[in-house]
Amino acid sequence: NAGVTQTPKFQVLKTGQSMTLQCAQDMNHNSMYWYRQDPGMGLRLIYYSASEGTTDKGEVPNGYNVSRLNKREFSLRLESAAPSQTSVYFCASSSRTSGRRETQYFGPGTRLLVL
Amino acid sequence: SQQGEEDPQALSIQEGENATMNCSYKTSINNLQWYRQNSGRGLVHLILIRSNEREKHSGRLRVTLDTSKKSSSLLITASRAADTASYFCGFGTGNQFYFGTGTSLTVIP
């Protein structure tokens, strides 16, 4: 099992460009998450999907959109990248679908630099 | 606003010593989890303690939870150089999930 995979591993964008970060899990988990990690801020939840077909905003959703393509895949899209979106992005998944957040399994991260 | 904070921000100890890090949070929680992150990698789950538990052990890890003080602590006993990493507490409230700011632990061989 590969666990949680993310692509790309690193990306450089110019301000205003768009891109999609891909995430897939092979653990048959219902819930998937997107976080960003900035120095001194810990991880902050951008969007999550409690189950296939549903998505909800997290703490910092502005400037992002998500798609839960199927049970395995959860993508994060930046429509018009801004320098403030320079960060490391992590995808995670867990088995629970309710408000209880059980153990989350993380991907290796995507490092995004917006110039 | 930051929902969780950890202290100390950084901790440097000798191999074999114990390491203690603390997490404080602002909301009511269902459970609290501790994660570890090696440099340049994703987070790895260490241990989960439920809101009705006060203490939990897993190998060299001991976690305590005081819901009245909205705080938790992680103790790593007999530390090893391989324990060098950042440690984060994570907790859920409602449909949101938050992480603390992290403690960077360095274990000197």
mmCIF file with all atom_site columns, C-alpha atoms in Angstrom:
data_model
loop_
_atom_site.group_PDB
_atom_site.id
_atom_site.type_symbol
_atom_site.label_atom_id
_atom_site.label_alt_id
_atom_site.label_comp_id
_atom_site.label_asym_id
_atom_site.label_entity_id
_atom_site.label_seq_id
_atom_site.pdbx_PDB_ins_code
_atom_site.Cartn_x
_atom_site.Cartn_y
_atom_site.Cartn_z
_atom_site.occupancy
_atom_site.B_iso_or_equiv
_atom_site.pdbx_formal_charge
_atom_site.auth_seq_id
_atom_site.auth_comp_id
_atom_site.auth_asym_id
_atom_site.auth_atom_id
_atom_site.pdbx_PDB_model_num
ATOM 1   C CA . ASN A 1 1   ? 0.000   0.000  0.000   1.00 0.00 ? 1   ASN A CA 1
ATOM 2   C CA . ALA A 1 2   ? 1.272   3.446  -0.948  1.00 0.00 ? 2   ALA A CA 1
ATOM 3   C CA . GLY A 1 3   ? -0.861  5.224  1.694   1.00 0.00 ? 3   GLY A CA 1
ATOM 4   C CA . VAL A 1 4   ? -1.414  8.865  0.729   1.00 0.00 ? 4   VAL A CA 1
ATOM 5   C CA . THR A 1 5   ? 0.332   10.158 -2.380  1.00 0.00 ? 5   THR A CA 1
ATOM 6   C CA . GLN A 1 6   ? 0.590   13.747 -3.601  1.00 0.00 ? 6   GLN A CA 1
ATOM 7   C CA . THR A 1 7   ? 1.676   15.281 -6.874  1.00 0.00 ? 7   THR A CA 1
ATOM 8   C CA . PRO A 1 8   ? 3.612   17.333 -7.701  1.00 0.00 ? 8   PRO A CA 1
ATOM 9   C CA . LYS A 1 9   ? 6.287   17.399 -4.997  1.00 0.00 ? 9   LYS A CA 1
ATOM 10  C CA . PHE A 1 10  ? 7.413   20.895 -5.871  1.00 0.00 ? 10  PHE A CA 1
ATOM 11  C CA . GLN A 1 11  ? 5.985   23.648 -8.043  1.00 0.00 ? 11  GLN A CA 1
ATOM 12  C CA . VAL A 1 12  ? 6.881   27.225 -8.908  1.00 0.00 ? 12  VAL A CA 1
ATOM 13  C CA . LEU A 1 13  ? 4.107   29.496 -10.162 1.00 0.00 ? 13  LEU A CA 1
ATOM 14  C CA . LYS A 1 14  ? 3.875   33.084 -11.230 1.00 0.00 ? 14  LYS A CA 1
ATOM 15  C CA . THR A 1 15  ? 1.237   35.315 -9.646  1.00 0.00 ? 15  THR A CA 1
ATOM 16  C CA . GLY A 1 16  ? -2.086  34.776 -11.378 1.00 0.00 ? 16  GLY A CA 1
ATOM 17  C CA . GLN A 1 17  ? -1.330  31.313 -12.711 1.00 0.00 ? 17  GLN A CA 1
ATOM 18  C CA . SER A 1 18  ? -3.555  28.396 -11.815 1.00 0.00 ? 18  SER A CA 1
ATOM 19  C CA . MET A 1 19  ? -2.735  24.840 -10.819 1.00 0.00 ? 19  MET A CA 1
ATOM 20  C CA . THR A 1 20  ? -4.235  21.730 -9.271  1.00 0.00 ? 20  THR A CA 1
ATOM 21  C CA . LEU A 1 21  ? -2.632  19.699 -6.517  1.00 0.00 ? 21  LEU A CA 1
ATOM 22  C CA . GLN A 1 22  ? -3.512  16.029 -6.663  1.00 0.00 ? 22  GLN A CA 1
ATOM 23  C CA . CYS A 1 23  ? -3.982  13.652 -3.758  1.00 0.00 ? 23  CYS A CA 1
ATOM 24  C CA . ALA A 1 24  ? -4.902  9.975  -3.688  1.00 0.00 ? 24  ALA A CA 1
ATOM 25  C CA . GLN A 1 25  ? -5.229  7.381  -0.915  1.00 0.00 ? 25  GLN A CA 1
ATOM 26  C CA . ASP A 1 26  ? -5.482  3.608  -1.134  1.00 0.00 ? 26  ASP A CA 1
ATOM 27  C CA . MET A 1 27  ? -6.686  2.902  2.413   1.00 0.00 ? 27  MET A CA 1
ATOM 28  C CA . ASN A 1 28  ? -10.417 3.044  1.603   1.00 0.00 ? 28  ASN A CA 1
ATOM 29  C CA . HIS A 1 29  ? -10.814 6.038  3.903   1.00 0.00 ? 29  HIS A CA 1
ATOM 30  C CA . ASN A 1 30  ? -13.974 8.093  3.796   1.00 0.00 ? 30  ASN A CA 1
ATOM 31  C CA . SER A 1 31  ? -12.532 11.422 4.927   1.00 0.00 ? 31  SER A CA 1
ATOM 32  C CA . MET A 1 32  ? -9.847  13.476 3.220   1.00 0.00 ? 32  MET A CA 1
ATOM 33  C CA . TYR A 1 33  ? -8.268  16.824 4.086   1.00 0.00 ? 33  TYR A CA 1
ATOM 34  C CA . TRP A 1 34  ? -6.076  19.567 2.677   1.00 0.00 ? 34  TRP A CA 1
ATOM 35  C CA . TYR A 1 35  ? -3.792  21.567 4.992   1.00 0.00 ? 35  TYR A CA 1
ATOM 36  C CA . ARG A 1 36  ? -1.207  24.243 4.491   1.00 0.00 ? 36  ARG A CA 1
ATOM 37  C CA . GLN A 1 37  ? 1.850   24.574 6.706   1.00 0.00 ? 37  GLN A CA 1
ATOM 38  C CA . ASP A 1 38  ? 3.613   27.892 7.173   1.00 0.00 ? 38  ASP A CA 1
ATOM 39  C CA . PRO A 1 39  ? 6.567   28.614 9.469   1.00 0.00 ? 39  PRO A CA 1
ATOM 40  C CA . GLY A 1 40  ? 5.476   29.234 13.057  1.00 0.00 ? 40  GLY A CA 1
ATOM 41  C CA . MET A 1 41  ? 1.800   28.594 12.232  1.00 0.00 ? 41  MET A CA 1
ATOM 42  C CA . GLY A 1 42  ? 1.513   24.831 12.431  1.00 0.00 ? 42  GLY A CA 1
ATOM 43  C CA . LEU A 1 43  ? -0.928  23.249 9.993   1.00 0.00 ? 43  LEU A CA 1
ATOM 44  C CA . ARG A 1 44  ? -4.178  24.939 9.055   1.00 0.00 ? 44  ARG A CA 1
ATOM 45  C CA . LEU A 1 45  ? -7.143  23.174 7.497   1.00 0.00 ? 45  LEU A CA 1
ATOM 46  C CA . ILE A 1 46  ? -8.127  24.503 4.069   1.00 0.00 ? 46  ILE A CA 1
ATOM 47  C CA . TYR A 1 47  ? -10.922 22.130 3.041   1.00 0.00 ? 47  TYR A CA 1
ATOM 48  C CA . TYR A 1 48  ? -12.056 18.693 3.979   1.00 0.00 ? 48  TYR A CA 1
ATOM 49  C CA . SER A 1 49  ? -14.320 16.020 2.565   1.00 0.00 ? 49  SER A CA 1
ATOM 50  C CA . ALA A 1 50  ? -16.150 13.846 5.077   1.00 0.00 ? 50  ALA A CA 1
ATOM 51  C CA . SER A 1 51  ? -17.241 11.411 2.393   1.00 0.00 ? 51  SER A CA 1
ATOM 52  C CA . GLU A 1 52  ? -17.384 11.016 -1.365  1.00 0.00 ? 52  GLU A CA 1
ATOM 53  C CA . GLY A 1 53  ? -19.491 13.778 -2.860  1.00 0.00 ? 53  GLY A CA 1
ATOM 54  C CA . THR A 1 54  ? -19.213 16.209 0.040   1.00 0.00 ? 54  THR A CA 1
ATOM 55  C CA . THR A 1 55  ? -16.771 19.021 0.750   1.00 0.00 ? 55  THR A CA 1
ATOM 56  C CA . ASP A 1 56  ? -16.641 21.658 3.476   1.00 0.00 ? 56  ASP A CA 1
ATOM 57  C CA . LYS A 1 57  ? -14.565 24.709 4.257   1.00 0.00 ? 57  LYS A CA 1
ATOM 58  C CA . GLY A 1 58  ? -11.886 24.609 6.868   1.00 0.00 ? 58  GLY A CA 1
ATOM 59  C CA . GLU A 1 59  ? -10.128 27.430 8.682   1.00 0.00 ? 59  GLU A CA 1
ATOM 60  C CA . VAL A 1 60  ? -8.477  29.086 5.632   1.00 0.00 ? 60  VAL A CA 1
ATOM 61  C CA . PRO A 1 61  ? -10.493 28.307 2.444   1.00 0.00 ? 61  PRO A CA 1
ATOM 62  C CA . ASN A 1 62  ? -10.189 31.638 0.602   1.00 0.00 ? 62  ASN A CA 1
ATOM 63  C CA . GLY A 1 63  ? -8.409  31.382 -2.743  1.00 0.00 ? 63  GLY A CA 1
ATOM 64  C CA . TYR A 1 64  ? -8.880  27.616 -3.022  1.00 0.00 ? 64  TYR A CA 1
ATOM 65  C CA . ASN A 1 65  ? -11.358 25.150 -4.470  1.00 0.00 ? 65  ASN A CA 1
ATOM 66  C CA . VAL A 1 66  ? -11.533 21.397 -4.045  1.00 0.00 ? 66  VAL A CA 1
ATOM 67  C CA . SER A 1 67  ? -13.006 18.402 -5.813  1.00 0.00 ? 67  SER A CA 1
ATOM 68  C CA . ARG A 1 68  ? -13.645 14.982 -4.336  1.00 0.00 ? 68  ARG A CA 1
ATOM 69  C CA . LEU A 1 69  ? -13.369 13.107 -7.594  1.00 0.00 ? 69  LEU A CA 1
ATOM 70  C CA . ASN A 1 70  ? -14.122 9.703  -6.076  1.00 0.00 ? 70  ASN A CA 1
ATOM 71  C CA . LYS A 1 71  ? -13.430 7.931  -2.804  1.00 0.00 ? 71  LYS A CA 1
ATOM 72  C CA . ARG A 1 72  ? -9.696  7.756  -3.539  1.00 0.00 ? 72  ARG A CA 1
ATOM 73  C CA . GLU A 1 73  ? -8.949  11.215 -4.913  1.00 0.00 ? 73  GLU A CA 1
ATOM 74  C CA . PHE A 1 74  ? -9.227  14.736 -3.512  1.00 0.00 ? 74  PHE A CA 1
ATOM 75  C CA . SER A 1 75  ? -7.769  17.648 -5.478  1.00 0.00 ? 75  SER A CA 1
ATOM 76  C CA . LEU A 1 76  ? -6.993  21.230 -4.459  1.00 0.00 ? 76  LEU A CA 1
ATOM 77  C CA . ARG A 1 77  ? -7.114  24.001 -7.048  1.00 0.00 ? 77  ARG A CA 1
ATOM 78  C CA . LEU A 1 78  ? -5.624  27.458 -6.973  1.00 0.00 ? 78  LEU A CA 1
ATOM 79  C CA . GLU A 1 79  ? -7.450  29.488 -9.621  1.00 0.00 ? 79  GLU A CA 1
ATOM 80  C CA . SER A 1 80  ? -5.228  32.580 -9.446  1.00 0.00 ? 80  SER A CA 1
ATOM 81  C CA . ALA A 1 81  ? -2.143  32.022 -7.344  1.00 0.00 ? 81  ALA A CA 1
ATOM 82  C CA . ALA A 1 82  ? -0.887  34.757 -5.013  1.00 0.00 ? 82  ALA A CA 1
ATOM 83  C CA . PRO A 1 83  ? 2.448   35.056 -3.180  1.00 0.00 ? 83  PRO A CA 1
ATOM 84  C CA . SER A 1 84  ? 0.548   34.575 0.102   1.00 0.00 ? 84  SER A CA 1
ATOM 85  C CA . GLN A 1 85  ? -0.202  31.032 -1.050  1.00 0.00 ? 85  GLN A CA 1
ATOM 86  C CA . THR A 1 86  ? 3.463   30.103 -0.961  1.00 0.00 ? 86  THR A CA 1
ATOM 87  C CA . SER A 1 87  ? 3.433   27.232 1.496   1.00 0.00 ? 87  SER A CA 1
ATOM 88  C CA . VAL A 1 88  ? 3.762   23.504 1.945   1.00 0.00 ? 88  VAL A CA 1
ATOM 89  C CA . TYR A 1 89  ? 0.495   21.698 1.259   1.00 0.00 ? 89  TYR A CA 1
ATOM 90  C CA . PHE A 1 90  ? -0.388  18.409 2.892   1.00 0.00 ? 90  PHE A CA 1
ATOM 91  C CA . CYS A 1 91  ? -3.171  16.020 2.055   1.00 0.00 ? 91  CYS A CA 1
ATOM 92  C CA . ALA A 1 92  ? -4.449  13.603 4.701   1.00 0.00 ? 92  ALA A CA 1
ATOM 93  C CA . SER A 1 93  ? -7.097  10.931 5.058   1.00 0.00 ? 93  SER A CA 1
ATOM 94  C CA . SER A 1 94  ? -8.905  9.203  7.916   1.00 0.00 ? 94  SER A CA 1
ATOM 95  C CA . SER A 1 95  ? -11.509 6.509  8.334   1.00 0.00 ? 95  SER A CA 1
ATOM 96  C CA . ARG A 1 96  ? -14.124 8.516  10.234  1.00 0.00 ? 96  ARG A CA 1
ATOM 97  C CA . THR A 1 97  ? -16.905 10.433 8.556   1.00 0.00 ? 97  THR A CA 1
ATOM 98  C CA . SER A 1 98  ? -18.516 12.146 11.539  1.00 0.00 ? 98  SER A CA 1
ATOM 99  C CA . GLY A 1 99  ? -17.359 15.179 13.517  1.00 0.00 ? 99  GLY A CA 1
ATOM 100 C CA . ARG A 1 100 ? -14.916 12.965 15.403  1.00 0.00 ? 100 ARG A CA 1
ATOM 101 C CA . ARG A 1 101 ? -11.550 13.203 13.777  1.00 0.00 ? 101 ARG A CA 1
ATOM 102 C CA . GLU A 1 102 ? -9.664  9.968  14.251  1.00 0.00 ? 102 GLU A CA 1
ATOM 103 C CA . THR A 1 103 ? -6.123  9.188  13.191  1.00 0.00 ? 103 THR A CA 1
ATOM 104 C CA . GLN A 1 104 ? -5.100  11.023 10.062  1.00 0.00 ? 104 GLN A CA 1
ATOM 105 C CA . TYR A 1 105 ? -2.565  9.704  7.583   1.00 0.00 ? 105 TYR A CA 1
ATOM 106 C CA . PHE A 1 106 ? -0.527  12.302 5.758   1.00 0.00 ? 106 PHE A CA 1
ATOM 107 C CA . GLY A 1 107 ? 1.038   12.508 2.341   1.00 0.00 ? 107 GLY A CA 1
ATOM 108 C CA . PRO A 1 108 ? 4.624   13.735 1.815   1.00 0.00 ? 108 PRO A CA 1
ATOM 109 C CA . GLY A 1 109 ? 3.563   17.282 0.913   1.00 0.00 ? 109 GLY A CA 1
ATOM 110 C CA . THR A 1 110 ? 3.752   19.650 -2.055  1.00 0.00 ? 110 THR A CA 1
ATOM 111 C CA . ARG A 1 111 ? 6.053   22.646 -1.804  1.00 0.00 ? 111 ARG A CA 1
ATOM 112 C CA . LEU A 1 112 ? 4.575   25.577 -3.680  1.00 0.00 ? 112 LEU A CA 1
ATOM 113 C CA . LEU A 1 113 ? 6.393   28.813 -4.421  1.00 0.00 ? 113 LEU A CA 1
ATOM 114 C CA . VAL A 1 114 ? 4.417   31.687 -5.947  1.00 0.00 ? 114 VAL A CA 1
ATOM 115 C CA . LEU A 1 115 ? 6.537   34.475 -7.400  1.00 0.00 ? 115 LEU A CA 1
ATOM 116 C CA . SER B 2 1   ? -6.752  32.902 15.302  1.00 0.00 ? 1   SER B CA 1
ATOM 117 C CA . GLN B 2 2   ? -4.505  30.198 16.652  1.00 0.00 ? 2   GLN B CA 1
ATOM 118 C CA . GLN B 2 3   ? -6.585  27.528 18.353  1.00 0.00 ? 3   GLN B CA 1
ATOM 119 C CA . GLY B 2 4   ? -3.683  25.574 19.781  1.00 0.00 ? 4   GLY B CA 1
ATOM 120 C CA . GLU B 2 5   ? -0.262  26.430 21.049  1.00 0.00 ? 5   GLU B CA 1
ATOM 121 C CA . GLU B 2 6   ? 2.661   24.368 22.189  1.00 0.00 ? 6   GLU B CA 1
ATOM 122 C CA . ASP B 2 7   ? 5.562   25.077 24.425  1.00 0.00 ? 7   ASP B CA 1
ATOM 123 C CA . PRO B 2 8   ? 8.409   25.115 24.382  1.00 0.00 ? 8   PRO B CA 1
ATOM 124 C CA . GLN B 2 9   ? 8.854   26.110 20.741  1.00 0.00 ? 9   GLN B CA 1
ATOM 125 C CA . ALA B 2 10  ? 12.220  24.379 20.757  1.00 0.00 ? 10  ALA B CA 1
ATOM 126 C CA . LEU B 2 11  ? 13.820  21.845 23.069  1.00 0.00 ? 11  LEU B CA 1
ATOM 127 C CA . SER B 2 12  ? 17.355  20.459 23.034  1.00 0.00 ? 12  SER B CA 1
ATOM 128 C CA . ILE B 2 13  ? 18.307  17.524 25.274  1.00 0.00 ? 13  ILE B CA 1
ATOM 129 C CA . GLN B 2 14  ? 20.951  14.832 25.607  1.00 0.00 ? 14  GLN B CA 1
ATOM 130 C CA . GLU B 2 15  ? 20.252  11.299 24.495  1.00 0.00 ? 15  GLU B CA 1
ATOM 131 C CA . GLY B 2 16  ? 18.754  9.300  27.342  1.00 0.00 ? 16  GLY B CA 1
ATOM 132 C CA . GLU B 2 17  ? 17.015  12.273 28.945  1.00 0.00 ? 17  GLU B CA 1
ATOM 133 C CA . ASN B 2 18  ? 13.268  12.730 29.017  1.00 0.00 ? 18  ASN B CA 1
ATOM 134 C CA . ALA B 2 19  ? 11.501  15.312 26.836  1.00 0.00 ? 19  ALA B CA 1
ATOM 135 C CA . THR B 2 20  ? 8.252   16.998 27.817  1.00 0.00 ? 20  THR B CA 1
ATOM 136 C CA . MET B 2 21  ? 6.187   19.229 25.585  1.00 0.00 ? 21  MET B CA 1
ATOM 137 C CA . ASN B 2 22  ? 2.883   20.885 26.323  1.00 0.00 ? 22  ASN B CA 1
ATOM 138 C CA . CYS B 2 23  ? -0.181  21.765 24.289  1.00 0.00 ? 23  CYS B CA 1
ATOM 139 C CA . SER B 2 24  ? -2.880  24.252 25.204  1.00 0.00 ? 24  SER B CA 1
ATOM 140 C CA . TYR B 2 25  ? -6.099  24.649 23.263  1.00 0.00 ? 25  TYR B CA 1
ATOM 141 C CA . LYS B 2 26  ? -9.108  26.945 23.335  1.00 0.00 ? 26  LYS B CA 1
ATOM 142 C CA . THR B 2 27  ? -12.114 24.822 22.386  1.00 0.00 ? 27  THR B CA 1
ATOM 143 C CA . SER B 2 28  ? -13.967 21.771 23.622  1.00 0.00 ? 28  SER B CA 1
ATOM 144 C CA . ILE B 2 29  ? -12.607 18.619 22.008  1.00 0.00 ? 29  ILE B CA 1
ATOM 145 C CA . ASN B 2 30  ? -13.583 15.058 21.170  1.00 0.00 ? 30  ASN B CA 1
ATOM 146 C CA . ASN B 2 31  ? -10.048 13.788 21.388  1.00 0.00 ? 31  ASN B CA 1
ATOM 147 C CA . LEU B 2 32  ? -6.502  15.070 21.216  1.00 0.00 ? 32  LEU B CA 1
ATOM 148 C CA . GLN B 2 33  ? -3.783  13.543 19.100  1.00 0.00 ? 33  GLN B CA 1
ATOM 149 C CA . TRP B 2 34  ? -0.033  13.915 18.930  1.00 0.00 ? 34  TRP B CA 1
ATOM 150 C CA . TYR B 2 35  ? 1.874   13.785 15.663  1.00 0.00 ? 35  TYR B CA 1
ATOM 151 C CA . ARG B 2 36  ? 5.507   13.783 14.735  1.00 0.00 ? 36  ARG B CA 1
ATOM 152 C CA . GLN B 2 37  ? 7.079   15.411 11.680  1.00 0.00 ? 37  GLN B CA 1
ATOM 153 C CA . ASN B 2 38  ? 10.583  14.730 10.479  1.00 0.00 ? 38  ASN B CA 1
ATOM 154 C CA . SER B 2 39  ? 12.192  17.489 8.458   1.00 0.00 ? 39  SER B CA 1
ATOM 155 C CA . GLY B 2 40  ? 10.718  17.718 4.974   1.00 0.00 ? 40  GLY B CA 1
ATOM 156 C CA . ARG B 2 41  ? 8.174   14.954 5.562   1.00 0.00 ? 41  ARG B CA 1
ATOM 157 C CA . GLY B 2 42  ? 4.491   14.576 6.327   1.00 0.00 ? 42  GLY B CA 1
ATOM 158 C CA . LEU B 2 43  ? 3.063   14.118 9.807   1.00 0.00 ? 43  LEU B CA 1
ATOM 159 C CA . VAL B 2 44  ? 2.940   10.701 11.438  1.00 0.00 ? 44  VAL B CA 1
ATOM 160 C CA . HIS B 2 45  ? 0.375   9.856  14.099  1.00 0.00 ? 45  HIS B CA 1
ATOM 161 C CA . LEU B 2 46  ? 1.807   8.905  17.504  1.00 0.00 ? 46  LEU B CA 1
ATOM 162 C CA . ILE B 2 47  ? -1.028  8.598  19.999  1.00 0.00 ? 47  ILE B CA 1
ATOM 163 C CA . LEU B 2 48  ? -4.670  9.585  20.552  1.00 0.00 ? 48  LEU B CA 1
ATOM 164 C CA . ILE B 2 49  ? -6.264  10.363 23.918  1.00 0.00 ? 49  ILE B CA 1
ATOM 165 C CA . ARG B 2 50  ? -10.030 10.736 24.244  1.00 0.00 ? 50  ARG B CA 1
ATOM 166 C CA . SER B 2 51  ? -11.675 13.539 26.167  1.00 0.00 ? 51  SER B CA 1
ATOM 167 C CA . ASN B 2 52  ? -12.766 11.140 28.931  1.00 0.00 ? 52  ASN B CA 1
ATOM 168 C CA . GLU B 2 53  ? -9.233  9.815  29.454  1.00 0.00 ? 53  GLU B CA 1
ATOM 169 C CA . ARG B 2 54  ? -6.600  11.430 31.677  1.00 0.00 ? 54  ARG B CA 1
ATOM 170 C CA . GLU B 2 55  ? -3.479  9.495  30.781  1.00 0.00 ? 55  GLU B CA 1
ATOM 171 C CA . LYS B 2 56  ? -2.330  7.113  28.082  1.00 0.00 ? 56  LYS B CA 1
ATOM 172 C CA . HIS B 2 57  ? 0.872   5.226  27.405  1.00 0.00 ? 57  HIS B CA 1
ATOM 173 C CA . SER B 2 58  ? 2.395   3.838  24.232  1.00 0.00 ? 58  SER B CA 1
ATOM 174 C CA . GLY B 2 59  ? 5.927   2.488  24.421  1.00 0.00 ? 59  GLY B CA 1
ATOM 175 C CA . ARG B 2 60  ? 8.175   5.393  25.483  1.00 0.00 ? 60  ARG B CA 1
ATOM 176 C CA . LEU B 2 61  ? 5.340   7.893  25.084  1.00 0.00 ? 61  LEU B CA 1
ATOM 177 C CA . ARG B 2 62  ? 3.104   9.141  27.879  1.00 0.00 ? 62  ARG B CA 1
ATOM 178 C CA . VAL B 2 63  ? 0.292   11.565 27.204  1.00 0.00 ? 63  VAL B CA 1
ATOM 179 C CA . THR B 2 64  ? -1.838  13.377 29.756  1.00 0.00 ? 64  THR B CA 1
ATOM 180 C CA . LEU B 2 65  ? -4.983  15.380 29.183  1.00 0.00 ? 65  LEU B CA 1
ATOM 181 C CA . ASP B 2 66  ? -6.600  17.921 31.503  1.00 0.00 ? 66  ASP B CA 1
ATOM 182 C CA . THR B 2 67  ? -9.825  19.101 29.916  1.00 0.00 ? 67  THR B CA 1
ATOM 183 C CA . SER B 2 68  ? -10.520 21.537 32.766  1.00 0.00 ? 68  SER B CA 1
ATOM 184 C CA . LYS B 2 69  ? -7.286  23.363 31.959  1.00 0.00 ? 69  LYS B CA 1
ATOM 185 C CA . LYS B 2 70  ? -7.571  22.671 28.212  1.00 0.00 ? 70  LYS B CA 1
ATOM 186 C CA . SER B 2 71  ? -4.066  21.284 28.132  1.00 0.00 ? 71  SER B CA 1
ATOM 187 C CA . SER B 2 72  ? -2.153  18.153 27.255  1.00 0.00 ? 72  SER B CA 1
ATOM 188 C CA . SER B 2 73  ? 1.421   17.041 27.645  1.00 0.00 ? 73  SER B CA 1
ATOM 189 C CA . LEU B 2 74  ? 3.579   14.564 25.755  1.00 0.00 ? 74  LEU B CA 1
ATOM 190 C CA . LEU B 2 75  ? 6.466   12.896 27.568  1.00 0.00 ? 75  LEU B CA 1
ATOM 191 C CA . ILE B 2 76  ? 9.105   10.968 25.637  1.00 0.00 ? 76  ILE B CA 1
ATOM 192 C CA . THR B 2 77  ? 11.229  8.899  27.983  1.00 0.00 ? 77  THR B CA 1
ATOM 193 C CA . ALA B 2 78  ? 14.818  7.771  27.404  1.00 0.00 ? 78  ALA B CA 1
ATOM 194 C CA . SER B 2 79  ? 15.113  9.877  24.266  1.00 0.00 ? 79  SER B CA 1
ATOM 195 C CA . ARG B 2 80  ? 17.146  8.782  21.265  1.00 0.00 ? 80  ARG B CA 1
ATOM 196 C CA . ALA B 2 81  ? 18.794  10.740 18.478  1.00 0.00 ? 81  ALA B CA 1
ATOM 197 C CA . ALA B 2 82  ? 16.140  9.334  16.150  1.00 0.00 ? 82  ALA B CA 1
ATOM 198 C CA . ASP B 2 83  ? 13.469  11.178 18.169  1.00 0.00 ? 83  ASP B CA 1
ATOM 199 C CA . THR B 2 84  ? 14.741  14.457 16.696  1.00 0.00 ? 84  THR B CA 1
ATOM 200 C CA . ALA B 2 85  ? 11.704  15.927 14.952  1.00 0.00 ? 85  ALA B CA 1
ATOM 201 C CA . SER B 2 86  ? 8.864   18.424 15.377  1.00 0.00 ? 86  SER B CA 1
ATOM 202 C CA . TYR B 2 87  ? 5.889   17.373 17.459  1.00 0.00 ? 87  TYR B CA 1
ATOM 203 C CA . PHE B 2 88  ? 2.368   18.695 17.020  1.00 0.00 ? 88  PHE B CA 1
ATOM 204 C CA . CYS B 2 89  ? -0.821  18.301 18.964  1.00 0.00 ? 89  CYS B CA 1
ATOM 205 C CA . GLY B 2 90  ? -4.007  18.076 16.931  1.00 0.00 ? 90  GLY B CA 1
ATOM 206 C CA . PHE B 2 91  ? -7.614  18.249 18.041  1.00 0.00 ? 91  PHE B CA 1
ATOM 207 C CA . GLY B 2 92  ? -11.074 18.315 16.542  1.00 0.00 ? 92  GLY B CA 1
ATOM 208 C CA . THR B 2 93  ? -14.061 20.412 17.439  1.00 0.00 ? 93  THR B CA 1
ATOM 209 C CA . GLY B 2 94  ? -17.289 20.120 15.515  1.00 0.00 ? 94  GLY B CA 1
ATOM 210 C CA . ASN B 2 95  ? -16.325 19.704 11.894  1.00 0.00 ? 95  ASN B CA 1
ATOM 211 C CA . GLN B 2 96  ? -12.985 21.463 12.182  1.00 0.00 ? 96  GLN B CA 1
ATOM 212 C CA . PHE B 2 97  ? -9.557  20.121 13.012  1.00 0.00 ? 97  PHE B CA 1
ATOM 213 C CA . TYR B 2 98  ? -6.691  22.195 14.365  1.00 0.00 ? 98  TYR B CA 1
ATOM 214 C CA . PHE B 2 99  ? -3.001  21.726 15.031  1.00 0.00 ? 99  PHE B CA 1
ATOM 215 C CA . GLY B 2 100 ? -0.794  23.425 17.558  1.00 0.00 ? 100 GLY B CA 1
ATOM 216 C CA . THR B 2 101 ? 2.229   25.473 16.579  1.00 0.00 ? 101 THR B CA 1
ATOM 217 C CA . GLY B 2 102 ? 4.649   22.622 17.247  1.00 0.00 ? 102 GLY B CA 1
ATOM 218 C CA . THR B 2 103 ? 7.697   21.867 19.376  1.00 0.00 ? 103 THR B CA 1
ATOM 219 C CA . SER B 2 104 ? 11.025  21.270 17.648  1.00 0.00 ? 104 SER B CA 1
ATOM 220 C CA . LEU B 2 105 ? 12.933  18.597 19.567  1.00 0.00 ? 105 LEU B CA 1
ATOM 221 C CA . THR B 2 106 ? 16.651  18.008 19.099  1.00 0.00 ? 106 THR B CA 1
ATOM 222 C CA . VAL B 2 107 ? 18.216  15.006 20.803  1.00 0.00 ? 107 VAL B CA 1
ATOM 223 C CA . ILE B 2 108 ? 21.988  15.243 20.979  1.00 0.00 ? 108 ILE B CA 1
ATOM 224 C CA . PRO B 2 109 ? 23.838  11.915 20.755  1.00 0.00 ? 109 PRO B CA 1
#
